Amino acid sequence: MELNPFFCICLLLIVTLAPASATELTSNATGWIWEGEAVSLYCSAQLTDARFIWRVDGDLLPGGDEYHIFEDPLGPNTTLTISPVSRNHMGSYTCFAYNSTLNETSNALNLSVAKPPSNPSIYCKSEAYTEQMLLGCSWVGGQPSADVKLSFNGTVKEGQDEVNWTVSLGYEVQQPELICQGDQVGKKSECKIVYERPLSSSHDNNAVTSVTEGENATLIVTLNTPNSLQPTFSWFHLNPDPVAITSGGKFKVESDNSQSSLLISNVAQSEKGTYECRARNIIGSTTFKLNLEVKSQESPGSSGLSGGAIAGIVIGVLAGVALVGVGGFFLVKKVF
Ligand SMILES: *[C@@H]1O[C@H](CO)[C@@H](O)[C@H](O)[C@H]1NC(C)=O
Ligand SMILES: *[C@@H]1O[C@H](CO)[C@@H](O)[C@H](O)[C@H]1NC(C)=O
Ligand SMILES: *[C@@H]1O[C@H](CO)[C@@H](O)[C@H](O)[C@H]1NC(C)=O
């Protein structure tokens, strides 16, 4: 049997002219798109007088106001715009093109819709107790969930949405900062808390508190360390060596997270001088100085005169008044 060369050329032409995918589906979204945004899918076919049917996951599009279909009267193509897009619209989209003789299904396009976390930024949190410290990174509510990373003192903990860590306060902390990093489908957020030893910007180590003997004295240290970790306070009287003071008898120490006070009732001269308040947390400690001046009860004024001197002055003044009286008597006598 002889081979017809025209048959061969014809076969070759058919093979090379046939397009790889005649009906093509493209989108203006690359990767994830956010809920509430709009996305357009473009379908173009090579058929004359083509009609189109859109499908998601193999089914016809469900009804909904978010679907807007535009068929181009000039060419065999159609656009499906979904606006506003939501997580319900996720799926694999295809476009089916047909005319009276031919039909073809396009390539499939996956639509991935993300919902951002409830807060625009990741949140760093910490709570300090006497024995331990609760650290946390939170970026919840996102779909898909955000990847969350907590770093503190050289240790990294990872999770989704939220990561918490309880650190025992018995150990030394070398890198006292909490770093939280979040990543939701490529959108990143970071926060940081730097912890410090107890500090007070308002405290003056040279300030003097002045009371009169027998009165009550109050010495106060107020911390203003941002993110201060639960501090402990201890009080000393420099005599000149530090002597520890605890509550009891004339002394009363009251402390909370940001302040400590030393109340001395019925102050005696021996209690004057410099006091130290040492505030400590796991990061370190700071010593504050407080100076107490005790004035003597007998001389509330600042003249410094003794009782005997004051009595002398009173007698002198009285004598002067008497002399003026006598002089006045003689003047009156002279005139009349
Ligand atoms: C895609 O196109 C539509 C209509 O032109 C537009 O509204 C939308 O913002 C676009 N979406 C993206 C992700 O570019
Ligand atoms: C698509 O074309 C095939 C033949 O190529 C035919 O069997 C089928 O019924 C057609 N489908 C539709 C929905 O027109
Ligand atoms: C902080 O890191 C140092 C060095 O790795 C370690 O010795 C210490 O125990 C850690 N502290 C805490 C509270 O984990």
Coordinates of N, CA, C and O in Angstrom, one line a residue, residues 157-312:
K157 N 9.3 29.9 71.3 CA 8.1 29.0 71.4 C 7.2 29.4 70.2 O 7.0 30.5 69.9
E158 N 6.7 28.3 69.5 CA 5.9 28.6 68.3 C 4.6 28.0 68.4 O 4.4 26.9 69.0
G159 N 3.6 28.6 67.7 CA 2.3 28.1 67.7 C 1.4 28.8 66.7 O 1.9 29.6 65.9
Q160 N 0.1 28.6 66.8 CA -0.8 29.3 65.9 C -1.8 30.2 66.8 O -2.2 29.8 67.9
D161 N -2.1 31.4 66.3 CA -3.0 32.3 67.0 C -2.4 32.9 68.2 O -2.4 34.1 68.4
E162 N -2.0 32.0 69.2 CA -1.6 32.5 70.5 C -0.5 31.5 71.1 O -0.7 30.3 71.0
V163 N 0.5 32.1 71.7 CA 1.5 31.3 72.3 C 1.7 31.9 73.7 O 1.9 33.1 73.9
N164 N 1.7 31.0 74.7 CA 1.9 31.5 76.1 C 3.1 30.7 76.7 O 3.3 29.6 76.4
W165 N 3.7 31.4 77.7 CA 4.8 30.7 78.4 C 4.9 31.2 79.8 O 4.8 32.4 80.0
T166 N 5.0 30.3 80.7 CA 5.1 30.7 82.1 C 6.6 30.4 82.5 O 7.1 29.3 82.4
V167 N 7.2 31.5 82.9 CA 8.6 31.5 83.3 C 8.8 31.6 84.8 O 8.1 32.5 85.4
S168 N 9.5 30.7 85.4 CA 9.7 30.7 86.8 C 10.7 31.9 87.1 O 11.7 32.1 86.5
L169 N 10.3 32.7 88.1 CA 11.1 33.9 88.4 C 12.3 33.5 89.3 O 13.1 34.4 89.6
G170 N 12.5 32.3 89.6 CA 13.7 31.9 90.4 C 15.0 32.0 89.6 O 16.1 32.1 90.1
Y171 N 14.9 32.1 88.2 CA 16.1 32.1 87.4 C 16.5 33.4 86.9 O 15.7 34.3 86.8
E172 N 17.7 33.6 86.6 CA 18.3 34.8 86.1 C 17.8 35.0 84.6 O 17.7 34.0 83.9
V173 N 17.5 36.2 84.3 CA 17.1 36.5 82.9 C 18.2 37.3 82.2 O 18.6 38.4 82.7
Q174 N 18.8 36.8 81.2 CA 19.9 37.5 80.5 C 19.5 38.4 79.4 O 20.1 39.4 79.2
Q175 N 18.4 38.0 78.7 CA 17.9 38.9 77.6 C 16.5 39.2 78.0 O 15.5 38.5 77.6
P176 N 16.3 40.3 78.8 CA 15.0 40.6 79.4 C 14.1 41.3 78.4 O 13.5 42.4 78.6
E177 N 13.9 40.7 77.2 CA 12.9 41.3 76.3 C 12.0 40.2 75.7 O 12.5 39.1 75.4
L178 N 10.7 40.5 75.6 CA 9.8 39.6 75.0 C 9.5 40.1 73.6 O 9.2 41.3 73.4
I179 N 9.7 39.2 72.6 CA 9.5 39.6 71.2 C 8.4 38.6 70.7 O 8.5 37.4 70.8
C180 N 7.4 39.2 70.1 CA 6.3 38.4 69.5 C 6.3 38.7 68.0 O 6.3 39.9 67.6
Q181 N 6.3 37.6 67.2 CA 6.3 37.8 65.7 C 5.1 37.0 65.2 O 4.9 35.8 65.5
G182 N 4.3 37.6 64.3 CA 3.2 36.9 63.7 C 3.3 37.0 62.2 O 3.9 37.9 61.7
D183 N 2.8 35.9 61.6 CA 2.8 35.9 60.1 C 1.5 35.2 59.7 O 1.3 34.0 60.0
Q184 N 0.6 35.9 59.1 CA -0.6 35.3 58.5 C -0.5 35.5 57.0 O -0.5 36.6 56.5
V185 N -0.5 34.4 56.3 CA -0.4 34.3 54.9 C 0.5 35.4 54.3 O 0.2 36.1 53.3
G186 N 1.7 35.6 54.9 CA 2.7 36.6 54.4 C 2.6 38.0 55.0 O 3.5 38.8 54.8
K187 N 1.5 38.2 55.7 CA 1.3 39.6 56.4 C 2.0 39.4 57.8 O 1.6 38.6 58.5
K188 N 2.9 40.3 58.1 CA 3.7 40.2 59.3 C 3.4 41.3 60.3 O 3.1 42.4 59.9
S189 N 3.6 40.9 61.6 CA 3.4 41.9 62.6 C 4.3 41.5 63.8 O 4.6 40.3 64.0
E190 N 4.8 42.5 64.5 CA 5.8 42.3 65.6 C 5.6 43.2 66.7 O 5.2 44.4 66.5
C191 N 5.8 42.8 68.0 CA 5.7 43.6 69.1 C 6.8 43.2 70.1 O 7.4 42.1 70.0
K192 N 7.1 44.1 71.0 CA 8.3 43.9 71.9 C 8.1 44.5 73.2 O 7.5 45.6 73.3
I193 N 8.4 43.8 74.3 CA 8.4 44.5 75.6 C 9.8 44.3 76.2 O 10.3 43.2 76.3
V194 N 10.4 45.4 76.6 CA 11.8 45.3 77.2 C 11.6 45.5 78.7 O 11.0 46.5 79.1
Y195 N 12.0 44.6 79.5 CA 11.9 44.7 81.0 C 13.1 45.3 81.6 O 14.2 45.1 81.1
E196 N 12.9 46.0 82.7 CA 14.0 46.7 83.3 C 14.0 46.4 84.8 O 12.9 46.1 85.4
R197 N 15.1 46.7 85.4 CA 15.1 46.6 86.9 C 14.3 47.8 87.4 O 14.0 48.7 86.7
P198 N 13.9 47.8 88.7 CA 13.0 48.8 89.2 C 13.7 50.2 89.0 O 14.8 50.4 89.4
L199 N 13.0 51.2 88.5 CA 13.5 52.5 88.3 C 12.5 53.5 88.8 O 11.3 53.3 88.8
S200 N 13.0 54.7 89.1 CA 12.1 55.8 89.5 C 12.7 57.1 88.9 O 13.8 57.5 89.4
S201 N 12.1 57.7 88.0 CA 12.6 59.0 87.4 C 12.4 60.2 88.4 O 13.1 61.2 88.3
S202 N 11.4 60.0 89.3 CA 11.0 61.2 90.1 C 11.9 61.2 91.4 O 11.9 62.2 92.1
H203 N 12.5 60.1 91.7 CA 13.2 60.0 93.0 C 14.5 60.9 93.1 O 15.3 60.8 92.1
D204 N 14.7 61.6 94.2 CA 15.8 62.5 94.4 C 16.6 61.9 95.6 O 16.1 62.1 96.7
N205 N 17.8 61.4 95.4 CA 18.5 60.8 96.5 C 19.0 61.9 97.5 O 19.4 61.5 98.6
N206 N 19.0 63.2 97.1 CA 19.4 64.2 98.0 C 18.3 64.9 98.7 O 18.5 65.8 99.6
A207 N 17.1 64.6 98.4 CA 15.9 65.3 99.1 C 15.9 65.0 100.5 O 16.3 63.9 101.0
V208 N 15.4 65.9 101.3 CA 15.4 65.8 102.8 C 14.0 65.9 103.3 O 13.2 66.8 102.9
T209 N 13.5 64.9 104.1 CA 12.2 65.0 104.7 C 12.4 65.5 106.1 O 13.3 64.9 106.8
S210 N 11.7 66.5 106.5 CA 11.9 67.1 107.8 C 10.7 66.9 108.7 O 9.6 67.2 108.3
V211 N 10.9 66.4 109.9 CA 9.8 66.3 110.9 C 10.3 66.7 112.2 O 11.5 66.8 112.5
T212 N 9.4 67.0 113.1 CA 9.7 67.4 114.5 C 9.7 66.1 115.3 O 8.8 65.3 115.1
E213 N 10.6 66.1 116.2 CA 10.7 65.0 117.2 C 9.3 64.7 117.7 O 8.6 65.6 118.1
G214 N 9.0 63.4 117.8 CA 7.7 63.0 118.4 C 6.5 62.9 117.4 O 5.5 62.3 117.6
E215 N 6.8 63.5 116.2 CA 5.8 63.4 115.1 C 6.0 62.0 114.4 O 6.9 61.3 114.7
N216 N 5.1 61.8 113.3 CA 5.3 60.6 112.5 C 6.0 61.0 111.2 O 5.7 62.1 110.7
A217 N 6.9 60.2 110.7 CA 7.5 60.4 109.4 C 7.2 59.4 108.4 O 7.1 58.2 108.8
T218 N 7.0 59.8 107.1 CA 6.7 58.8 106.1 C 7.7 59.0 105.0 O 7.9 60.1 104.4
L219 N 8.4 57.9 104.6 CA 9.4 58.0 103.5 C 8.8 57.1 102.4 O 8.4 55.9 102.7
I220 N 8.8 57.6 101.2 CA 8.1 56.9 100.1 C 9.0 56.8 98.9 O 9.7 57.7 98.5
V221 N 9.1 55.6 98.3 CA 9.7 55.4 97.0 C 8.6 55.0 96.0 O 7.9 54.0 96.2
T222 N 8.5 55.7 94.9 CA 7.5 55.4 93.8 C 8.2 55.0 92.5 O 9.0 55.8 92.0
L223 N 8.0 53.8 92.1 CA 8.7 53.3 90.8 C 7.8 53.8 89.6 O 6.6 53.9 89.7
N224 N 8.5 54.0 88.5 CA 7.8 54.2 87.3 C 8.4 53.5 86.2 O 8.4 53.9 85.0
T225 N 9.0 52.3 86.5 CA 9.6 51.5 85.4 C 8.4 51.0 84.5 O 7.5 50.4 85.0
P226 N 8.5 51.3 83.2 CA 7.4 50.7 82.4 C 7.6 49.2 82.4 O 8.8 48.7 82.4
N227 N 6.5 48.5 82.4 CA 6.6 47.0 82.4 C 7.4 46.5 83.6 O 8.2 45.5 83.4
S228 N 7.3 47.1 84.7 CA 8.1 46.7 85.9 C 7.6 45.3 86.3 O 6.4 45.0 86.3
L229 N 8.5 44.4 86.6 CA 8.2 43.1 87.0 C 8.0 43.2 88.5 O 8.7 44.0 89.2
Q230 N 7.2 42.4 89.0 CA 6.8 42.4 90.5 C 8.1 42.7 91.3 O 9.0 41.8 91.4
P231 N 8.2 43.9 91.9 CA 9.4 44.1 92.7 C 9.3 43.7 94.2 O 8.1 43.6 94.7
T232 N 10.4 43.5 94.8 CA 10.4 43.3 96.3 C 11.2 44.5 96.9 O 12.2 44.9 96.3
F233 N 10.8 45.0 98.0 CA 11.4 46.1 98.6 C 12.0 45.8 99.9 O 11.4 45.0 100.7
S234 N 13.2 46.3 100.2 CA 13.8 46.1 101.6 C 14.3 47.5 102.1 O 14.8 48.3 101.2
W235 N 14.2 47.8 103.3 CA 14.5 49.1 103.9 C 15.7 48.9 104.9 O 15.7 48.0 105.6
F236 N 16.5 50.0 104.9 CA 17.7 50.0 105.8 C 17.9 51.4 106.3 O 17.6 52.4 105.7
H237 N 18.4 51.5 107.6 CA 18.8 52.8 108.1 C 20.4 52.7 108.2 O 21.0 51.8 108.7
L238 N 21.0 53.8 107.6 CA 22.5 53.8 107.5 C 23.0 54.4 108.9 O 22.6 55.5 109.2
N239 N 23.7 53.6 109.6 CA 24.0 54.0 111.0 C 25.5 54.0 111.4 O 25.7 53.8 112.6
P240 N 26.5 54.2 110.6 CA 26.5 54.3 109.1 C 26.3 53.0 108.4 O 26.0 53.0 107.2
D241 N 26.5 51.9 109.1 CA 26.3 50.6 108.4 C 24.8 50.4 108.3 O 24.1 50.7 109.2
P242 N 24.4 49.7 107.2 CA 23.0 49.6 107.0 C 22.4 48.6 108.0 O 22.9 47.5 108.2
V243 N 21.3 49.0 108.6 CA 20.6 48.2 109.6 C 19.2 47.9 109.0 O 18.5 48.9 108.6
A244 N 18.9 46.7 108.8 CA 17.6 46.3 108.2 C 16.4 46.7 109.0 O 16.5 46.6 110.2
I245 N 15.4 47.2 108.4 CA 14.2 47.6 109.1 C 13.0 46.7 108.6 O 12.8 46.6 107.4
T246 N 12.3 46.2 109.5 CA 11.1 45.4 109.1 C 10.0 46.0 109.9 O 10.2 46.7 110.9
S247 N 8.8 45.7 109.5 CA 7.6 46.2 110.1 C 7.5 45.7 111.6 O 7.9 44.5 111.8
G248 N 7.1 46.5 112.5 CA 7.0 46.1 113.9 C 7.4 47.3 114.7 O 8.3 48.0 114.4
G249 N 6.8 47.4 115.9 CA 7.1 48.5 116.8 C 6.8 49.9 116.1 O 5.7 50.1 115.7
K250 N 7.9 50.7 116.1 CA 7.7 52.1 115.6 C 7.7 52.1 114.0 O 7.4 53.1 113.4
F251 N 8.1 51.0 113.4 CA 8.2 51.0 111.9 C 7.1 50.2 111.3 O 6.7 49.1 111.8
K252 N 6.7 50.7 110.1 CA 5.7 50.0 109.3 C 6.1 50.2 107.9 O 6.2 51.3 107.4
V253 N 6.3 49.0 107.2 CA 6.6 49.0 105.8 C 5.4 48.5 105.0 O 4.9 47.5 105.3
E254 N 5.0 49.3 104.0 CA 3.9 48.9 103.1 C 4.4 49.0 101.7 O 4.9 50.0 101.3
S255 N 4.2 47.9 100.9 CA 4.6 47.9 99.5 C 3.6 47.3 98.6 O 2.8 46.5 99.0
D256 N 3.5 47.8 97.4 CA 2.7 47.2 96.4 C 3.6 47.1 95.1 O 4.8 47.2 95.2
N257 N 3.0 46.9 94.0 CA 3.8 46.7 92.7 C 4.6 47.9 92.3 O 5.6 47.8 91.6
S258 N 4.2 49.1 92.7 CA 4.9 50.3 92.2 C 5.4 51.2 93.3 O 6.0 52.2 93.0
Q259 N 5.2 50.9 94.6 CA 5.6 51.8 95.6 C 5.8 51.1 96.9 O 5.2 50.1 97.2
S260 N 6.7 51.7 97.7 CA 6.9 51.2 99.0 C 7.1 52.4 100.0 O 7.7 53.4 99.6
S261 N 6.5 52.3 101.2 CA 6.6 53.4 102.1 C 7.1 52.9 103.5 O 6.7 51.7 103.9
L262 N 7.8 53.7 104.2 CA 8.3 53.4 105.5 C 7.7 54.4 106.4 O 7.9 55.6 106.3
L263 N 6.9 54.0 107.4 CA 6.2 54.9 108.3 C 6.9 54.7 109.7 O 7.0 53.6 110.2
I264 N 7.5 55.9 110.2 CA 8.1 55.8 111.5 C 7.2 56.6 112.5 O 7.0 57.8 112.2
S265 N 6.7 56.0 113.5 CA 5.8 56.8 114.4 C 6.7 57.3 115.6 O 7.6 56.7 116.0
N266 N 6.3 58.5 116.1 CA 6.9 59.1 117.3 C 8.4 59.1 117.1 O 9.2 58.6 117.9
V267 N 8.8 59.9 116.0 CA 10.2 59.9 115.6 C 11.2 60.4 116.7 O 10.8 61.4 117.4
A268 N 12.3 59.7 116.9 CA 13.3 60.2 117.9 C 14.5 60.7 117.2 O 14.7 60.4 116.0
Q269 N 15.3 61.5 117.9 CA 16.5 62.1 117.3 C 17.4 61.0 116.7 O 18.0 61.2 115.7
S270 N 17.4 59.8 117.4 CA 18.3 58.7 116.9 C 17.9 58.2 115.6 O 18.7 57.4 115.0
E271 N 16.7 58.5 115.1 CA 16.2 58.0 113.9 C 16.4 58.9 112.7 O 16.0 58.6 111.6
K272 N 17.1 60.0 112.9 CA 17.4 60.9 111.8 C 18.6 60.2 110.9 O 19.1 59.2 111.3
G273 N 18.8 60.8 109.8 CA 19.9 60.3 109.0 C 19.4 59.7 107.7 O 18.3 60.1 107.2
T274 N 20.2 58.9 107.0 CA 19.9 58.4 105.7 C 19.3 57.0 105.7 O 19.8 56.1 106.5
Y275 N 18.3 56.8 105.0 CA 17.6 55.5 104.8 C 17.9 55.0 103.4 O 18.0 55.8 102.5
E276 N 17.8 53.7 103.2 CA 18.0 53.1 101.9 C 16.8 52.2 101.7 O 16.4 51.4 102.5
C277 N 16.2 52.3 100.5 CA 15.2 51.4 100.0 C 15.7 50.7 98.8 O 16.1 51.3 97.8
R278 N 15.8 49.3 98.9 CA 16.3 48.5 97.8 C 15.2 47.8 97.1 O 14.5 47.1 97.8
A279 N 15.0 48.1 95.8 CA 13.9 47.5 95.1 C 14.5 46.5 94.1 O 15.5 46.8 93.4
R280 N 14.0 45.3 94.1 CA 14.6 44.2 93.3 C 13.5 43.5 92.5 O 12.4 43.2 93.0
N281 N 13.8 43.2 91.2 CA 13.0 42.2 90.5 C 14.0 41.3 89.8 O 15.2 41.3 90.0
I282 N 13.5 40.4 88.9 CA 14.4 39.4 88.3 C 15.5 40.0 87.4 O 16.4 39.3 87.1
I283 N 15.3 41.2 87.0 CA 16.2 41.8 86.1 C 17.4 42.4 86.9 O 18.5 42.4 86.4
G284 N 17.1 42.9 88.0 CA 18.2 43.5 88.8 C 17.6 44.3 90.0 O 16.4 44.3 90.3
S285 N 18.5 45.1 90.6 CA 18.0 45.9 91.8 C 18.5 47.3 91.7 O 19.5 47.6 91.1
T286 N 17.8 48.3 92.4 CA 18.2 49.7 92.5 C 18.0 50.1 93.9 O 17.1 49.7 94.6
T287 N 19.0 50.9 94.4 CA 19.0 51.4 95.8 C 18.6 52.9 95.7 O 19.3 53.6 95.0
F288 N 17.6 53.2 96.5 CA 17.2 54.6 96.6 C 17.6 55.1 98.0 O 17.4 54.4 99.0
K289 N 18.0 56.4 98.0 CA 18.4 57.0 99.3 C 17.3 58.0 99.8 O 16.7 58.7 98.9
L290 N 17.0 58.0 101.1 CA 16.0 59.0 101.6 C 16.6 59.6 102.9 O 17.2 58.8 103.7
N291 N 16.6 60.9 103.0 CA 17.2 61.6 104.2 C 16.1 62.1 105.1 O 15.2 62.8 104.7
L292 N 16.3 61.8 106.4 CA 15.3 62.3 107.4 C 16.0 63.2 108.3 O 17.0 62.9 109.0
E293 N 15.4 64.4 108.5 CA 15.9 65.4 109.4 C 14.9 65.5 110.6 O 13.7 65.6 110.3
V294 N 15.4 65.4 111.8 CA 14.5 65.4 113.0 C 14.8 66.7 113.7 O 15.9 66.9 114.2
K295 N 13.8 67.6 113.8 CA 14.0 68.9 114.5 C 13.6 68.7 116.0 O 12.7 67.9 116.3
S296 N 14.3 69.4 116.8 CA 14.0 69.4 118.2 C 12.7 70.0 118.6 O 12.3 71.0 118.0
Q297 N 12.0 69.4 119.5 CA 10.7 69.9 119.9 C 10.7 71.2 120.6 O 9.8 72.0 120.4
E298 N 11.8 71.6 121.4 CA 11.9 72.8 122.2 C 12.1 74.0 121.4 O 11.7 75.1 121.8
S299 N 12.6 73.9 120.2 CA 12.8 75.1 119.4 C 12.2 74.9 118.0 O 12.9 74.6 117.0
P300 N 10.9 75.1 118.0 CA 10.2 74.9 116.7 C 10.6 75.9 115.6 O 10.7 75.6 114.5
G301 N 11.0 77.2 116.1 CA 11.5 78.2 115.2 C 12.9 77.9 114.7 O 13.5 77.0 115.2
S302 N 13.5 78.8 113.9 CA 14.8 78.5 113.4 C 15.8 79.5 114.0 O 16.9 79.6 113.5
S303 N 15.4 80.2 115.1 CA 16.3 81.2 115.7 C 17.5 80.5 116.4 O 18.6 81.1 116.5
G304 N 17.3 79.4 117.0 CA 18.4 78.7 117.7 C 18.7 79.3 119.1 O 19.7 79.0 119.6
L305 N 17.8 80.1 119.6 CA 18.1 80.7 120.9 C 17.6 79.8 122.0 O 16.6 79.1 121.9
S306 N 18.3 79.8 123.1 CA 17.9 79.0 124.2 C 16.8 79.6 125.0 O 16.6 80.8 124.9
G307 N 16.2 78.9 125.9 CA 15.1 79.4 126.7 C 15.6 80.6 127.6 O 14.9 81.6 127.7
G308 N 16.8 80.5 128.1 CA 17.4 81.5 129.0 C 17.5 82.8 128.2 O 17.2 83.9 128.7
A309 N 18.0 82.8 127.0 CA 18.2 84.0 126.2 C 16.9 84.6 125.9 O 16.8 85.9 125.9
I310 N 15.9 83.9 125.5 CA 14.6 84.4 125.2 C 14.1 85.2 126.5 O 13.6 86.3 126.4
A311 N 14.2 84.6 127.7 CA 13.8 85.2 128.9 C 14.5 86.5 129.1 O 13.9 87.6 129.5
G312 N 15.8 86.6 128.8 CA 16.5 87.9 129.0 C 16.0 88.9 128.1 O 15.8 90.1 128.5

